[in-house]
Amino acid sequence: MATPAKPGVSADLRVRVDQGACTGDGLCVQLAPSVFEFDVDGLAYVKDETGDLQTSEGAYVGVPLPVVNAVLDAADECPGTCIYVTRPDGTIEAGGPAD
Ligand code: SF4
């Protein structure tokens, strides 16, 4: 059974960053600072709804509803093509390497 969405967080979209391809330019942090933040290594990570940086490899967070468009824009424009916005079934909604 699917986990219920947290209040204010999309039930359909989640986001992660592949730090191995992150250039550290900060576009995502500018577009959606409530979701993306640099760690001390200069790479971007996602934060959960309490602001905790998720530093484990492949960590996903649900996309907060107020910033869905900003997160999708970040995924589309990420120079490293390393932001993945996916649906619960794993389908990529935005981001990742171009086909
Ligand atoms: S936009 Fe992409 S490459 Fe740039 S800091 Fe964010 S995750 Fe890294």
PDB file of N, CA and C and ligand atoms in Angstrom, residues 17 21-29 38 44 74 78-83, ligand 1:
ATOM      1  N   VAL A  17      18.811  14.142  -6.301  1.00  0.00           N
ATOM      2  CA  VAL A  17      19.958  14.660  -7.045  1.00  0.00           C
ATOM      3  C   VAL A  17      21.023  13.567  -7.107  1.00  0.00           C
ATOM      4  N   ALA A  21      27.055  13.781 -10.692  1.00  0.00           N
ATOM      5  CA  ALA A  21      27.046  14.591 -11.913  1.00  0.00           C
ATOM      6  C   ALA A  21      26.799  16.063 -11.621  1.00  0.00           C
ATOM      7  N   CYS A  22      26.648  16.437 -10.371  1.00  0.00           N
ATOM      8  CA  CYS A  22      26.340  17.830 -10.014  1.00  0.00           C
ATOM      9  C   CYS A  22      27.555  18.712 -10.264  1.00  0.00           C
ATOM     10  N   THR A  23      27.333  19.845 -10.936  1.00  0.00           N
ATOM     11  CA  THR A  23      28.419  20.786 -11.228  1.00  0.00           C
ATOM     12  C   THR A  23      28.604  21.806 -10.109  1.00  0.00           C
ATOM     13  N   GLY A  24      27.641  21.883  -9.206  1.00  0.00           N
ATOM     14  CA  GLY A  24      27.737  22.831  -8.108  1.00  0.00           C
ATOM     15  C   GLY A  24      27.442  24.264  -8.497  1.00  0.00           C
ATOM     16  N   ASP A  25      26.807  24.468  -9.629  1.00  0.00           N
ATOM     17  CA  ASP A  25      26.532  25.833 -10.098  1.00  0.00           C
ATOM     18  C   ASP A  25      25.449  26.531  -9.287  1.00  0.00           C
ATOM     19  N   GLY A  26      24.540  25.769  -8.709  1.00  0.00           N
ATOM     20  CA  GLY A  26      23.561  26.348  -7.793  1.00  0.00           C
ATOM     21  C   GLY A  26      22.248  26.786  -8.390  1.00  0.00           C
ATOM     22  N   LEU A  27      22.003  26.451  -9.642  1.00  0.00           N
ATOM     23  CA  LEU A  27      20.730  26.855 -10.249  1.00  0.00           C
ATOM     24  C   LEU A  27      19.547  26.330  -9.445  1.00  0.00           C
ATOM     25  N   CYS A  28      19.609  25.096  -9.042  1.00  0.00           N
ATOM     26  CA  CYS A  28      18.495  24.496  -8.300  1.00  0.00           C
ATOM     27  C   CYS A  28      18.280  25.196  -6.959  1.00  0.00           C
ATOM     28  N   VAL A  29      19.369  25.577  -6.313  1.00  0.00           N
ATOM     29  CA  VAL A  29      19.268  26.244  -5.015  1.00  0.00           C
ATOM     30  C   VAL A  29      18.611  27.616  -5.178  1.00  0.00           C
ATOM     31  N   PHE A  38      23.179  23.300  -0.783  1.00  0.00           N
ATOM     32  CA  PHE A  38      24.547  22.781  -0.855  1.00  0.00           C
ATOM     33  C   PHE A  38      24.952  22.197   0.483  1.00  0.00           C
ATOM     34  N   ALA A  44      24.829  19.844  -4.507  1.00  0.00           N
ATOM     35  CA  ALA A  44      23.438  20.050  -4.098  1.00  0.00           C
ATOM     36  C   ALA A  44      22.813  18.748  -3.604  1.00  0.00           C
ATOM     37  N   ALA A  74      13.920  23.396 -12.325  1.00  0.00           N
ATOM     38  CA  ALA A  74      15.296  23.071 -11.934  1.00  0.00           C
ATOM     39  C   ALA A  74      15.750  21.784 -12.611  1.00  0.00           C
ATOM     40  N   CYS A  78      18.843  21.960 -15.127  1.00  0.00           N
ATOM     41  CA  CYS A  78      20.063  21.568 -14.405  1.00  0.00           C
ATOM     42  C   CYS A  78      21.203  21.281 -15.384  1.00  0.00           C
ATOM     43  N   PRO A  79      22.316  22.010 -15.278  1.00  0.00           N
ATOM     44  CA  PRO A  79      23.420  21.803 -16.226  1.00  0.00           C
ATOM     45  C   PRO A  79      24.029  20.410 -16.138  1.00  0.00           C
ATOM     46  N   GLY A  80      23.910  19.781 -15.002  1.00  0.00           N
ATOM     47  CA  GLY A  80      24.473  18.442 -14.846  1.00  0.00           C
ATOM     48  C   GLY A  80      23.506  17.334 -15.228  1.00  0.00           C
ATOM     49  N   THR A  81      22.291  17.717 -15.608  1.00  0.00           N
ATOM     50  CA  THR A  81      21.201  16.765 -15.882  1.00  0.00           C
ATOM     51  C   THR A  81      21.161  15.693 -14.789  1.00  0.00           C
ATOM     52  N   CYS A  82      21.248  16.151 -13.565  1.00  0.00           N
ATOM     53  CA  CYS A  82      21.361  15.199 -12.456  1.00  0.00           C
ATOM     54  C   CYS A  82      20.252  15.347 -11.419  1.00  0.00           C
ATOM     55  N   ILE A  83      19.206  16.122 -11.747  1.00  0.00           N
ATOM     56  CA  ILE A  83      18.018  16.182 -10.905  1.00  0.00           C
ATOM     57  C   ILE A  83      16.977  15.265 -11.528  1.00  0.00           C
TER      58      ILE A  83
HETATM   59  S1  SF4 B   1      21.275  22.689 -10.861  1.00  0.00           S
HETATM   60 FE1  SF4 B   1      22.035  20.556 -11.048  1.00  0.00          FE
HETATM   61  S2  SF4 B   1      24.234  20.730 -11.398  1.00  0.00           S
HETATM   62 FE2  SF4 B   1      23.504  22.693 -10.588  1.00  0.00          FE
HETATM   63  S3  SF4 B   1      23.831  22.587  -8.354  1.00  0.00           S
HETATM   64 FE3  SF4 B   1      21.723  21.912  -8.785  1.00  0.00          FE
HETATM   65  S4  SF4 B   1      21.848  19.668  -8.983  1.00  0.00           S
HETATM   66 FE4  SF4 B   1      23.934  20.473  -9.176  1.00  0.00          FE
END
